[in-house]
XYZ file of C-alpha atoms in Angstrom:
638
model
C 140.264 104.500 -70.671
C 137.686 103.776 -73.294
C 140.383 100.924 -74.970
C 140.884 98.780 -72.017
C 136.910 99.371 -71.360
C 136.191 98.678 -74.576
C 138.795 95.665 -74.226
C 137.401 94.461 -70.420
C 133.552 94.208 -72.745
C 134.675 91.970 -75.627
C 136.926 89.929 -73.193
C 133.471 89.115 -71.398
C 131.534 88.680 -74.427
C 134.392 86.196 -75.744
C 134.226 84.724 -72.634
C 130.313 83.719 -72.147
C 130.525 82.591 -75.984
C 133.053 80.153 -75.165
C 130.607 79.103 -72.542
C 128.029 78.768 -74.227
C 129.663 76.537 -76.682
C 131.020 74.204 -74.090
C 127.242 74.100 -72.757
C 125.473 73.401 -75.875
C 122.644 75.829 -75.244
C 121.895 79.397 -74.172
C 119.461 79.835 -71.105
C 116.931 82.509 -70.044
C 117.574 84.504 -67.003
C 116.515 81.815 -64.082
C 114.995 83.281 -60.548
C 118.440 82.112 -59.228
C 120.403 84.089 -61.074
C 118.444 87.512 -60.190
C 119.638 86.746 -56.697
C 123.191 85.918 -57.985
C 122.930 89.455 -58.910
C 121.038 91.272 -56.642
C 123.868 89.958 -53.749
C 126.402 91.411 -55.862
C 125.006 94.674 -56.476
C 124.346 94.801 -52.412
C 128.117 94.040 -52.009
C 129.585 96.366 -54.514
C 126.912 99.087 -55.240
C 128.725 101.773 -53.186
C 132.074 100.980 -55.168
C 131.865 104.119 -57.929
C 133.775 101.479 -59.944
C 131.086 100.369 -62.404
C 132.937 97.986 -64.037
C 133.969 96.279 -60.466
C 130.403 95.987 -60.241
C 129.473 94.644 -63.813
C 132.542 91.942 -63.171
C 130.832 91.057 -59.480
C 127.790 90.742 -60.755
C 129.053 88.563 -63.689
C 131.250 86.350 -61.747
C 128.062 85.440 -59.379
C 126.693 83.535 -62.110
C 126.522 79.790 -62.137
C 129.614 78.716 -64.061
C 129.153 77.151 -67.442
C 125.396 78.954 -68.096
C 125.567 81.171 -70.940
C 122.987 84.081 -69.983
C 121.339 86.374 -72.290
C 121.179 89.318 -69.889
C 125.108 88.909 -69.676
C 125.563 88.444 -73.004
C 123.334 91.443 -74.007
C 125.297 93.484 -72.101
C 128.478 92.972 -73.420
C 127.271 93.625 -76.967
C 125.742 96.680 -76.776
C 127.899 97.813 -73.487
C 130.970 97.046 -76.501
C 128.900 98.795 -79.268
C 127.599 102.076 -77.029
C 131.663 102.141 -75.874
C 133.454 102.505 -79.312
C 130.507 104.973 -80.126
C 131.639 106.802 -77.158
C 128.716 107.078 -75.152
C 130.550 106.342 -71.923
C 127.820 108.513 -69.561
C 125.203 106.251 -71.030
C 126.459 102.926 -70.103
C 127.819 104.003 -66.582
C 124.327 104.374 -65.745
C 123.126 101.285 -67.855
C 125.439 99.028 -66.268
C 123.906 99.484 -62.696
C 120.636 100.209 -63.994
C 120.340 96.549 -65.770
C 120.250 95.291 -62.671
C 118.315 97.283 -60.439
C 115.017 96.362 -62.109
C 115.684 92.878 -60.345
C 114.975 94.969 -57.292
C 111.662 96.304 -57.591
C 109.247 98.349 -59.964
C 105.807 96.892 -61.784
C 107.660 95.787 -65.203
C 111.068 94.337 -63.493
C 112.586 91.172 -63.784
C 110.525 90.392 -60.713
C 107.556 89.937 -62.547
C 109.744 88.405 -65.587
C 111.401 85.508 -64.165
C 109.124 82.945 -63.870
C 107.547 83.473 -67.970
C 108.696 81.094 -70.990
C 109.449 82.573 -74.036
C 110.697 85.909 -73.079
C 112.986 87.967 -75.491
C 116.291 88.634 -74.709
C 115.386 92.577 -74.830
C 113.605 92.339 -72.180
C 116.596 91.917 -69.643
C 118.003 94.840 -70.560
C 116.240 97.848 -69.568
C 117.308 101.080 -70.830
C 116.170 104.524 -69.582
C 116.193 106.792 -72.535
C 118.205 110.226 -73.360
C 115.789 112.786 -73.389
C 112.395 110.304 -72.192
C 110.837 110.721 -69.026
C 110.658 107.804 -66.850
C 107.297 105.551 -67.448
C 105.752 103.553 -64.312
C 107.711 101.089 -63.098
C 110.683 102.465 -64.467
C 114.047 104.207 -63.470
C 113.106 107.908 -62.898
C 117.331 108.199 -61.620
C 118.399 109.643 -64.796
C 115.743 111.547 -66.373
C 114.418 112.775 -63.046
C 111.353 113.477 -64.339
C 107.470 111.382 -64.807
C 105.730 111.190 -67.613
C 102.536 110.473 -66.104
C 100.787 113.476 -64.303
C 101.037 114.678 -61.153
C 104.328 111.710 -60.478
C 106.997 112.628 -59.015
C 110.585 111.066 -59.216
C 111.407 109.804 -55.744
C 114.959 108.240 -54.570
C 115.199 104.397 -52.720
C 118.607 104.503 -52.472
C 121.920 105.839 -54.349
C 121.198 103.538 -57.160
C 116.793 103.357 -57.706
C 114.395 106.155 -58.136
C 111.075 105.595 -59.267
C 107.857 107.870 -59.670
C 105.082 107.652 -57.376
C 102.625 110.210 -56.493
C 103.591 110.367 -53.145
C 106.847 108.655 -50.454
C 107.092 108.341 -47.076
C 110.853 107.929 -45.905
C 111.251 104.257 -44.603
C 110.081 100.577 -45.672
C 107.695 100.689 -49.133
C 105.092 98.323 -48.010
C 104.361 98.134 -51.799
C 108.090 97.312 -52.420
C 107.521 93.782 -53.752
C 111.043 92.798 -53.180
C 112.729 94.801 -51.022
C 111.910 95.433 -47.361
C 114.728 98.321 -47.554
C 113.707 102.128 -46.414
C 113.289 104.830 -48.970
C 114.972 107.842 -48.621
C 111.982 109.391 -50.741
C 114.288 112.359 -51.806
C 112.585 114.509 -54.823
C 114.533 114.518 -58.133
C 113.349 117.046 -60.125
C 110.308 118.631 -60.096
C 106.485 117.399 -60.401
C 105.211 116.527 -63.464
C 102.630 118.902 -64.044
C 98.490 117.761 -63.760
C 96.195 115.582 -61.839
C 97.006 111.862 -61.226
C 94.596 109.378 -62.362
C 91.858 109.114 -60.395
C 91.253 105.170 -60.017
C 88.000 103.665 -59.188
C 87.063 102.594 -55.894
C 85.108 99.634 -54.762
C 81.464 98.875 -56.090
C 82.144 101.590 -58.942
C 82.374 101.196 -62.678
C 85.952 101.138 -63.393
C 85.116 100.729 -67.445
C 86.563 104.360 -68.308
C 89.444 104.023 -65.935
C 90.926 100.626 -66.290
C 92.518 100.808 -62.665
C 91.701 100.087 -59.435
C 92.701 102.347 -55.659
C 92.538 99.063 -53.816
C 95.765 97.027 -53.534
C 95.447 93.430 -54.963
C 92.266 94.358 -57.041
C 92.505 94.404 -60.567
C 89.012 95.786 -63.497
C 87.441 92.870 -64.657
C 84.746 93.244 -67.320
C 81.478 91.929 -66.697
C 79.534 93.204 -70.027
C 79.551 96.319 -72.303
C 77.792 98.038 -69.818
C 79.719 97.313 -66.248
C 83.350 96.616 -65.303
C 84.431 96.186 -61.741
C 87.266 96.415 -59.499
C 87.880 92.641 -57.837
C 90.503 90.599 -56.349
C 90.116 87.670 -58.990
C 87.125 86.590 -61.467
C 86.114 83.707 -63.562
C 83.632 83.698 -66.116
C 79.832 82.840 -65.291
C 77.942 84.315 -62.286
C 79.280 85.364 -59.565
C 78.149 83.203 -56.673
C 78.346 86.277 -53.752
C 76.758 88.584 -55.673
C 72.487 89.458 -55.573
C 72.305 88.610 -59.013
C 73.152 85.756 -60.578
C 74.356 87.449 -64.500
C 77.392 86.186 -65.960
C 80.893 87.776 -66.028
C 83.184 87.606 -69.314
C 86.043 88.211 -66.294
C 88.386 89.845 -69.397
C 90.347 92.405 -67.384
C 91.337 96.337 -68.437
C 94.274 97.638 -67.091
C 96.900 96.175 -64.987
C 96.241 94.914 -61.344
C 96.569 97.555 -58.538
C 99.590 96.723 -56.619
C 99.308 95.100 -53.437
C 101.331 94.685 -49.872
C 104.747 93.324 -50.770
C 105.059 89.483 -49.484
C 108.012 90.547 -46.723
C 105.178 92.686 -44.769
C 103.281 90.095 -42.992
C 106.328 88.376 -41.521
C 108.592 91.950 -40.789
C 106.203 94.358 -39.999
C 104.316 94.922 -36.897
C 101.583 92.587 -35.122
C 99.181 92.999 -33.260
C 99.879 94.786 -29.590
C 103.401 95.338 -31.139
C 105.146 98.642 -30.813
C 105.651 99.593 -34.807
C 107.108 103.012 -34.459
C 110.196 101.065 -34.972
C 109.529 99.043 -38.074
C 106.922 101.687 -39.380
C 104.834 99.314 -41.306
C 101.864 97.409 -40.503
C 101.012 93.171 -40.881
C 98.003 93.093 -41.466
C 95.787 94.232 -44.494
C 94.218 97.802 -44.096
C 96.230 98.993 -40.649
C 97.893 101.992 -40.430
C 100.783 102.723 -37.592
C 99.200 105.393 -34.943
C 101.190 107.322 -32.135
C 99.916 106.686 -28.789
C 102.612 108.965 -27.639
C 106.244 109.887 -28.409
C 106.837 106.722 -26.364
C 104.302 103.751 -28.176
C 102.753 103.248 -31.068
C 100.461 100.575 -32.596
C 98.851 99.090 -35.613
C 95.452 99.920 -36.088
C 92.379 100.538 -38.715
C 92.002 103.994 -37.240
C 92.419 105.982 -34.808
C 90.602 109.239 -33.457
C 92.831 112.052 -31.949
C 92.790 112.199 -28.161
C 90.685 108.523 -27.551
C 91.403 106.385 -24.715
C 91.117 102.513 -24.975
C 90.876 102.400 -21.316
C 90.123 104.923 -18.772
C 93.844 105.261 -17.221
C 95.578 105.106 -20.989
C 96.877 108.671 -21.930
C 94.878 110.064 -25.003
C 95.809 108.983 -28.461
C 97.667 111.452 -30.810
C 97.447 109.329 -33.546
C 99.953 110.589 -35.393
C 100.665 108.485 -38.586
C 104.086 106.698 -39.204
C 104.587 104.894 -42.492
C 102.191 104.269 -44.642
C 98.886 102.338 -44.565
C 99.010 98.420 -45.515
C 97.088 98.111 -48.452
C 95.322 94.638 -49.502
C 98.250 91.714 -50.383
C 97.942 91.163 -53.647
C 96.360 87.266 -54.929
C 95.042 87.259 -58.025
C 94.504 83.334 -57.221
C 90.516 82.769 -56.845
C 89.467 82.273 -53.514
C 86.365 79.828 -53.068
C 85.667 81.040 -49.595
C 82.775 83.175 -47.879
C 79.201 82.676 -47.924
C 77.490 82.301 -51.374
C 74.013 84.033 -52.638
C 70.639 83.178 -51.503
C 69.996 82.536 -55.451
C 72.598 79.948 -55.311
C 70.903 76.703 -54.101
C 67.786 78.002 -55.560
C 69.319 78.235 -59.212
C 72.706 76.460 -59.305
C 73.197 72.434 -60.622
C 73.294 69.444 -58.661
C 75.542 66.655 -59.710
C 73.784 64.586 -63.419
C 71.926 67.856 -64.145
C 72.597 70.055 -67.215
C 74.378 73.400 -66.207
C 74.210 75.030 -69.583
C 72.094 77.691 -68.400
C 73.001 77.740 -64.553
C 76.788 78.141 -65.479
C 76.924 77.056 -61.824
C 77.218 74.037 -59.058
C 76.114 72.638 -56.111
C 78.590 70.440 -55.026
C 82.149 71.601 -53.415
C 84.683 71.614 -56.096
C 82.775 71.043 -58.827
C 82.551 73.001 -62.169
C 80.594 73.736 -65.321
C 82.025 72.465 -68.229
C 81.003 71.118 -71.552
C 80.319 67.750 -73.076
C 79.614 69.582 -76.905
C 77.795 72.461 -77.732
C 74.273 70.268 -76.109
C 75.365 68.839 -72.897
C 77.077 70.515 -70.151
C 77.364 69.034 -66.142
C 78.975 69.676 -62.808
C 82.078 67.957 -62.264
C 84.863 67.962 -60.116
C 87.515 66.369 -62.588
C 86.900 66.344 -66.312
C 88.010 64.110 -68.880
C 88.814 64.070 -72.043
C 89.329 60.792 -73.302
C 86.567 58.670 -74.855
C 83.857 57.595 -72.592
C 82.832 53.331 -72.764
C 80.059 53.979 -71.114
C 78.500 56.916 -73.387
C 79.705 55.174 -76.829
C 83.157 56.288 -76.594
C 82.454 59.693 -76.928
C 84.200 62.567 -75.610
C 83.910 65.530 -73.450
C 85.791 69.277 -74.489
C 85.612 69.946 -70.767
C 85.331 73.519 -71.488
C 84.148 75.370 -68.164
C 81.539 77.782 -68.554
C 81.253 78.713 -64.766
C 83.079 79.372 -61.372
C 84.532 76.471 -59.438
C 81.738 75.984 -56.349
C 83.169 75.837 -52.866
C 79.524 74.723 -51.629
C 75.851 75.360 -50.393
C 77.677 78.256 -47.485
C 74.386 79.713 -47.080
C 74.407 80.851 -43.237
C 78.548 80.298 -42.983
C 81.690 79.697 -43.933
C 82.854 76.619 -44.428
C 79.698 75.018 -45.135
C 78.235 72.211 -42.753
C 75.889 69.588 -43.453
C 74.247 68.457 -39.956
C 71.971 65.144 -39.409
C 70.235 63.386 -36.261
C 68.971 59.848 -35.833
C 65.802 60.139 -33.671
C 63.096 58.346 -31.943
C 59.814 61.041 -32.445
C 57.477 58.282 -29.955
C 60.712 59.585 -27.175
C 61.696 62.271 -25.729
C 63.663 63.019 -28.687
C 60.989 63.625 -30.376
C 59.858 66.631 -28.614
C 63.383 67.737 -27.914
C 63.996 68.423 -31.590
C 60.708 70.377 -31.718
C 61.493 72.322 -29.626
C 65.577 72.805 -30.782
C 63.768 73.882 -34.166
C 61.465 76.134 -32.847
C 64.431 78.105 -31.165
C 66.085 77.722 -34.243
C 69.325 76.138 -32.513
C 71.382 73.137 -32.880
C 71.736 71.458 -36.498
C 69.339 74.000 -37.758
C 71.729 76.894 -37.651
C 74.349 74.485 -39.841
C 73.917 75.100 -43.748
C 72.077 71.995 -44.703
C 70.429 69.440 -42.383
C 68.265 66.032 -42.380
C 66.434 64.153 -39.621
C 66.160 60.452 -39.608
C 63.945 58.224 -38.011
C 62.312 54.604 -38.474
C 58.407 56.490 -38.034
C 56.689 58.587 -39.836
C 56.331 62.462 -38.094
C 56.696 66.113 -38.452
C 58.575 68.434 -36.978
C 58.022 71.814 -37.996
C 58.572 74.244 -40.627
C 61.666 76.235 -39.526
C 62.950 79.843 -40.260
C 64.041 79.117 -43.175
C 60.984 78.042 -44.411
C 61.448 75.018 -44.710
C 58.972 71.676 -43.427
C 61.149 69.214 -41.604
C 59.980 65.891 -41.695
C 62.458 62.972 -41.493
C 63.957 60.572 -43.934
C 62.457 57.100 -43.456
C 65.127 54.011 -42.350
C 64.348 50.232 -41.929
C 63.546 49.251 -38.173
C 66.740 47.483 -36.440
C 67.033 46.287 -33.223
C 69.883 47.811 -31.262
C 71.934 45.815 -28.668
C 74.209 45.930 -26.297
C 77.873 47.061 -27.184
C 81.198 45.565 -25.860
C 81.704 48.681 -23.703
C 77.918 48.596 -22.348
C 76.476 51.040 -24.183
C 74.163 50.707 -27.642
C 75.126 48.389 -29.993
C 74.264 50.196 -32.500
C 76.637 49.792 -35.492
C 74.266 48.023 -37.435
C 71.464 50.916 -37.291
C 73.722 53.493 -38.253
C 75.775 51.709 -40.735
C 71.424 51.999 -42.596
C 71.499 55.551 -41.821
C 75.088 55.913 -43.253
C 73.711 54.548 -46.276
C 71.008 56.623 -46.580
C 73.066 59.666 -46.169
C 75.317 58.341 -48.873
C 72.211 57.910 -51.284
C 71.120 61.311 -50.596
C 74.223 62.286 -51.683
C 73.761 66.110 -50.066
C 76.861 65.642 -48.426
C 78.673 66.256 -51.287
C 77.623 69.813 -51.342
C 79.135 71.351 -48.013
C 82.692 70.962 -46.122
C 81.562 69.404 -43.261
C 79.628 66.731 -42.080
C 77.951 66.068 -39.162
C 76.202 63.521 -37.161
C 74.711 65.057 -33.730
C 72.691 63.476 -31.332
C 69.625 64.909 -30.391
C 70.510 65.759 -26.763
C 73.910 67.467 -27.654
C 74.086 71.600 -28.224
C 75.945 72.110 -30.750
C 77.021 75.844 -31.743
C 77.206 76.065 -35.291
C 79.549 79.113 -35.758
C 82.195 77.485 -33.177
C 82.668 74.206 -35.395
C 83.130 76.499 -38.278
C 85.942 77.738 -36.554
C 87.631 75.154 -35.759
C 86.957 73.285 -38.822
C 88.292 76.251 -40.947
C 92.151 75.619 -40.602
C 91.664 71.666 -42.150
C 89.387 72.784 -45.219
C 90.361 70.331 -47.920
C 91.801 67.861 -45.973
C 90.560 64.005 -45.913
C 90.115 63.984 -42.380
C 87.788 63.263 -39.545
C 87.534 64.354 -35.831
C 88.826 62.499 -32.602
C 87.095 64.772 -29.895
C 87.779 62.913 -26.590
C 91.053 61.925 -24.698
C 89.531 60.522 -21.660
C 92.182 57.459 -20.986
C 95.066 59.210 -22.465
C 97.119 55.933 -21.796
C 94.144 53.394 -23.468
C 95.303 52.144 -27.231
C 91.131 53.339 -27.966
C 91.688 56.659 -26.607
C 91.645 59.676 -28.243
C 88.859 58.104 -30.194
C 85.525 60.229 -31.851
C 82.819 60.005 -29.284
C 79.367 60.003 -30.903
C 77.629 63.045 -29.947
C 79.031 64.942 -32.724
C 81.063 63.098 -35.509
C 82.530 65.089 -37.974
C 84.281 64.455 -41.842
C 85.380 66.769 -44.140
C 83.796 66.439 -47.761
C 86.656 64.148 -49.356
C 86.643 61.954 -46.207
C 82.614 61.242 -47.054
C 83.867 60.297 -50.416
C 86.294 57.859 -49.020
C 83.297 56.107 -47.081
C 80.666 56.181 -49.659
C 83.872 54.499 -52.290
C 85.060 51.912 -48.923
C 82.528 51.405 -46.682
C 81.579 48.166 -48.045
C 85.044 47.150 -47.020
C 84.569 47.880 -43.171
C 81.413 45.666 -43.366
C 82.827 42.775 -44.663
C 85.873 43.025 -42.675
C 85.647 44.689 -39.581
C 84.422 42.792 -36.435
C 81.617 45.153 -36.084
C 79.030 43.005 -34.662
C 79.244 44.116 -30.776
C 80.321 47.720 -31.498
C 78.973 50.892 -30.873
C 78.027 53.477 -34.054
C 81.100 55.931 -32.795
C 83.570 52.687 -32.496
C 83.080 51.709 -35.851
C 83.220 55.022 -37.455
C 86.309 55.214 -35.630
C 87.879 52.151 -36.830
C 86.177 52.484 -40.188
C 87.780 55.773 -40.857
C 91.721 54.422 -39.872
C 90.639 51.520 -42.187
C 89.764 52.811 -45.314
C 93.139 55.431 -45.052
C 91.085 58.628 -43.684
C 93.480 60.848 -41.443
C 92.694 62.196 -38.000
C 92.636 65.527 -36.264
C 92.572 65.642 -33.138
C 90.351 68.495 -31.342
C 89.243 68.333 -28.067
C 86.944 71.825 -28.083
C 84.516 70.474 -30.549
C 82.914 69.049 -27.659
C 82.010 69.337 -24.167
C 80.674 65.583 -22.873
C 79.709 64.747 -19.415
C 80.786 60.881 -20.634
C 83.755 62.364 -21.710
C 85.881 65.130 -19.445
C 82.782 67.534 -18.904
C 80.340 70.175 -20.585
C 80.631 73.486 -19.207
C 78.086 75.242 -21.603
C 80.133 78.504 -20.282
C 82.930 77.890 -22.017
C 83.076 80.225 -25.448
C 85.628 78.071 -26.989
C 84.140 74.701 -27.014
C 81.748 73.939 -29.894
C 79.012 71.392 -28.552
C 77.966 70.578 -25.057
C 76.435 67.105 -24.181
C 74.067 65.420 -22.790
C 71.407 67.640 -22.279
C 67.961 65.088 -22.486
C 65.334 67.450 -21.390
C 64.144 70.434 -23.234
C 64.766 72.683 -20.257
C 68.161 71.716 -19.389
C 69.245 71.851 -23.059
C 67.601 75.425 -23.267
C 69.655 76.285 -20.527
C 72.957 75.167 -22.021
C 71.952 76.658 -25.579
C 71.353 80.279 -23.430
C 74.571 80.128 -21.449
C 76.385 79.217 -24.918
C 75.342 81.762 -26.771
C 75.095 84.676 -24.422
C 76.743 88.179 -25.331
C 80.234 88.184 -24.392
């Protein structure tokens, strides 16, 4: 038996040599050919037949690719056999593989890296070693860490964990397979490691209990447990002291990809899939008959009078945090941030931070640092050819988010001598409208004052040039001209730059801040603006952007502040209105459209039924009591 073995191994070895010659190279294990072997251990892992297995396995991979995990194999499968050691590479044989399938230090997490060694594709669980984490527990049926125990998946993968609960591993980060969770061997004796929770020092530990989080070092005297981290201050935190972001310890792992797509939803009956969707839900018994994903659940609670009382028995296990260490530039920032961040041409070498959306810290030399968005290293014309080491030295900004997420800068164009005037006073007082968005400006061609609002802040408005407004094409204000000034001066401000949004209201429209964030939310970074009404669904104008409320994303600003000059020069704007020509600007200069008809609620339009919780802005509303009205209805406790 162990000659034609030995004979089956050097035929295979011979084999991939010769292909490798014919090739010209030797590859690293690709992604692809994990799954070439993964299928074949699925088809053939309940054939005791190792070899049939090895050759399965083997003949899945793409012809003419000389692999070192194959090639390993066959050496030291054709060394351990003349040696003897035929219980060793029975188990070796299937165990090479199985790492593809799941564990912390698998090929899962090995695929996608450059410069990997070849010894690395063949994992071996030692005579005599207990299994580490991550690792095969199958043979050694024992832990060396304490307080693990070695649990079964299947026939073929055991792995130690300090607890299992038969069915799907929502930790399993390939495999949405049950666990059979059968003990082999006993407990390795002690305490697990006690990990550090959230808002605690995790500098002694090095590990974190929540999923996805991972202990980043902020100084010599604090560490942290955190989803991601870059160096410089953190801009959600109450202070505003620097990270070094180097992390201790591994990252905690997370929910495996497969559970938000196979687990349960929502309403869903889980006590059939026995794993949870979403983040931080647990599966509860109602009864022996339903169960349901929830955060918690309190023994014999009813939802609704008539519902029989929850048992709230738990199936599976509890859906920790999916794990992305990728930053996420979301969520509202500190109330230090616009105080002590940079805006764009201002040195951030002690700030470490930015005020406009994308932008980062980074260094010209060792003197000069600024907040940019891109950063370039090749000489400069226009500073003496010099260059830039674009080094960054702080987070990435995602904006002034001050009151919300994503950020929105708000204006109105007003007449103070009309009723507008008195309108806005009174929208500030109640601290509604545009000054519940993030940042906002008022405009006007007079001098006035409007308040000082609850932020503390004295509103008085931005001064444009007088222009006479006539009469559009459609009948209404010809104002293109006037707005294409204001426009401009919102350009030259340049404010814009520093939130997702922007937005142009009119005075007499209600607009409800938190709605347009969340409708907004699902197009953050795209070069877009709104089309709002539909109102002639068959008319080549229609749906077009009426002007009550006018909103571009950040990069669709940019667009007009680089173009604009382009629609005055060549659009026929002369007899338009200000919402035509933004319209027709917008499609000119290449900015896409969304269309979203529950941004707002127009009488000119289809109607404004201030009632209506999904609808983001109402309009017109001229007087101060009738606008009151429709700010109460529209924000009323549901």
């Amino acid at each position: 038996v162990r000659s034609v073995l030995t004979s089956i191994f050097l035929w295979s070895y011979y084999t991939l040599w010769k292909m490798s010659k014919q090739d010209g190279e030797c590859e690293l294990l690709t992604a692809s050919d994990g799954e070439a072997i993964n299928e074949a251990s699925d088809r053939e892992a309940s054939n005791p037949d190792w070899d049939g297995f090895a050759a399965g396995a083997l003949s899945k991979l793409p012809s003419r690719r000389c692999t070192l995990v194959a090639s390993a194999a066959a050496a030291v499968g054709s060394v351990l056999l003349l040696s003897g050691r035929l219980s060793f590479l029975e188990t070796a044989a299937v165990e090479a593989s199985r790492p593809l399938r799941g564990g912390r230090d698998s090929l899962v997490g090995l695929s996608n890296k450059k410069n990997v060694s070849k010894d690395a594709y063949l994992v071996e669980e030692d005579d005599g070693l207990c299994a580490a984490s991550g690792a095969s527990c199958q043979k050694s049926q024992c832990c060396q860490e304490p307080g693990m125990q070695c649990y079964t998946k299947d026939n073929y993968w055991a792995q130690c964990m300090e607890s299992c609960i038969p069915g799907p591993n929502v930790r399993d980060q390939v495999s949405p397979m049950p666990w059979a969770c059968e003990k082999l061997g006993p407990r390795t004796p002690g305490k697990p490691q006690e990990c550090t929770g959230d808002g605690e020092d995790c500098s002694e530990t090095k590990c974190c209990k929540i999923g996805g989080t991972q202990c980043f070092r902020k100084n010599k005297f604090w560490s942290a447990c955190r989803a991601s981290c870059e160096p410089g201050p953190d801009l959600t935190s109450t202070s505003n002291e620097s990270w070094e972001c180097t992390a201790l310890g591994p990252r905690t792992m997370g929910a495996a990809p497969w559970v938000s797509q196979q687990c349960a939803h929502g309403g869903e009956d889980c006590r059939f899939k026995k794993c949870c969707a979403e983040a931080g839900h647990q599966c509860y018994s109602q009864s022996s008959g339903y169960a349901q994903c929830r955060p918690s659940c309190t023994k014999g609670e009813k939802v609704m009078p008539y519902d029989p009382p929850w048992e709230c028995d738990e199936i599976g296990e509890r859906t920790p945090a999916f794990e992305n260490p990728k930053v996420s530039h979301a969520g509202m920032v500190a109330d230090w941030v616009p105080k002590q961040c940079s805006a764009a041409g201002e040195s951030c070498m002690e700030s470490k931070c930015c005020f406009e959306v994308g932008a980062k810290c980074v260094k010209k030399d060792e003197n000069w640092a600024a907040c940019r968005v891109n950063c370039d290293q090749t000489p400069d014309p226009n500073d003496g050819n010099k260059s830039w080491s674009c080094e960054q030295i702080g987070p990435q900004s995602w904006g002034l988010a001050v009151k919300g997420w994503p950020s929105l800068y708000c204006f109105s164009l007003y007449m103070p001598s009309s009723y507008e005037g008195g309108l806005l006073k009174s929208i500030l007082q109640a601290n509604g409208g545009i000054f519940q968005c993030d940042g906002y400006d008022v405009y006007a061609a007079e001098d006035d004052f409007l308040g000082t609002t609850k932020d503390g802040i004295d509103v008085k408005p931005v001064q444009i040039p007088k222009i006479a407004v006539g009469v559009s094409q459609d009948g209404t204000a010809g104002n293109a001209k006037l707005f294409m000034a204001v426009w401009d001066k919102v350009i030259a401000g340049g404010r814009f730059r520093n939130y997702d949004w922007t937005i142009k209201v009119d005075p007499d429209a209600v607009l409800i801040a938190w709605r347009i964030r969340d409708h907004m939310r699902p197009h953050l970074g795209q070069t877009v603006y709104v089309v709002n009404c539909n109102k002639f669904p068959g008319s080549p104008n229609f749906p077009m952007m009426y002007g009550a409320v006018e909103i571009f994303s950040q990069s669709a600003m940019i667009q007009y502040a680089l173009n604009s000059w382009k629609c005055g020069q060549q659009l026929p704007w002369g007899a338009w209105g200000e919402d035509y020509y933004m319209t027709h600007c917008m499609d000119f200069i290449g900015v896409g459209r969304i269309g979203d008809f529950g941004v707002l609620g127009d009488n000119e339009c289809t109607g404004a039924n201030c009632a209506d919780t999904y609808t983001a802005s109402f309009h017109p509303f001229k007087d101060v009591g009738s606008w009151m009205q429709c700010w109460g209805q529209a924000t009323a406790p549901r």
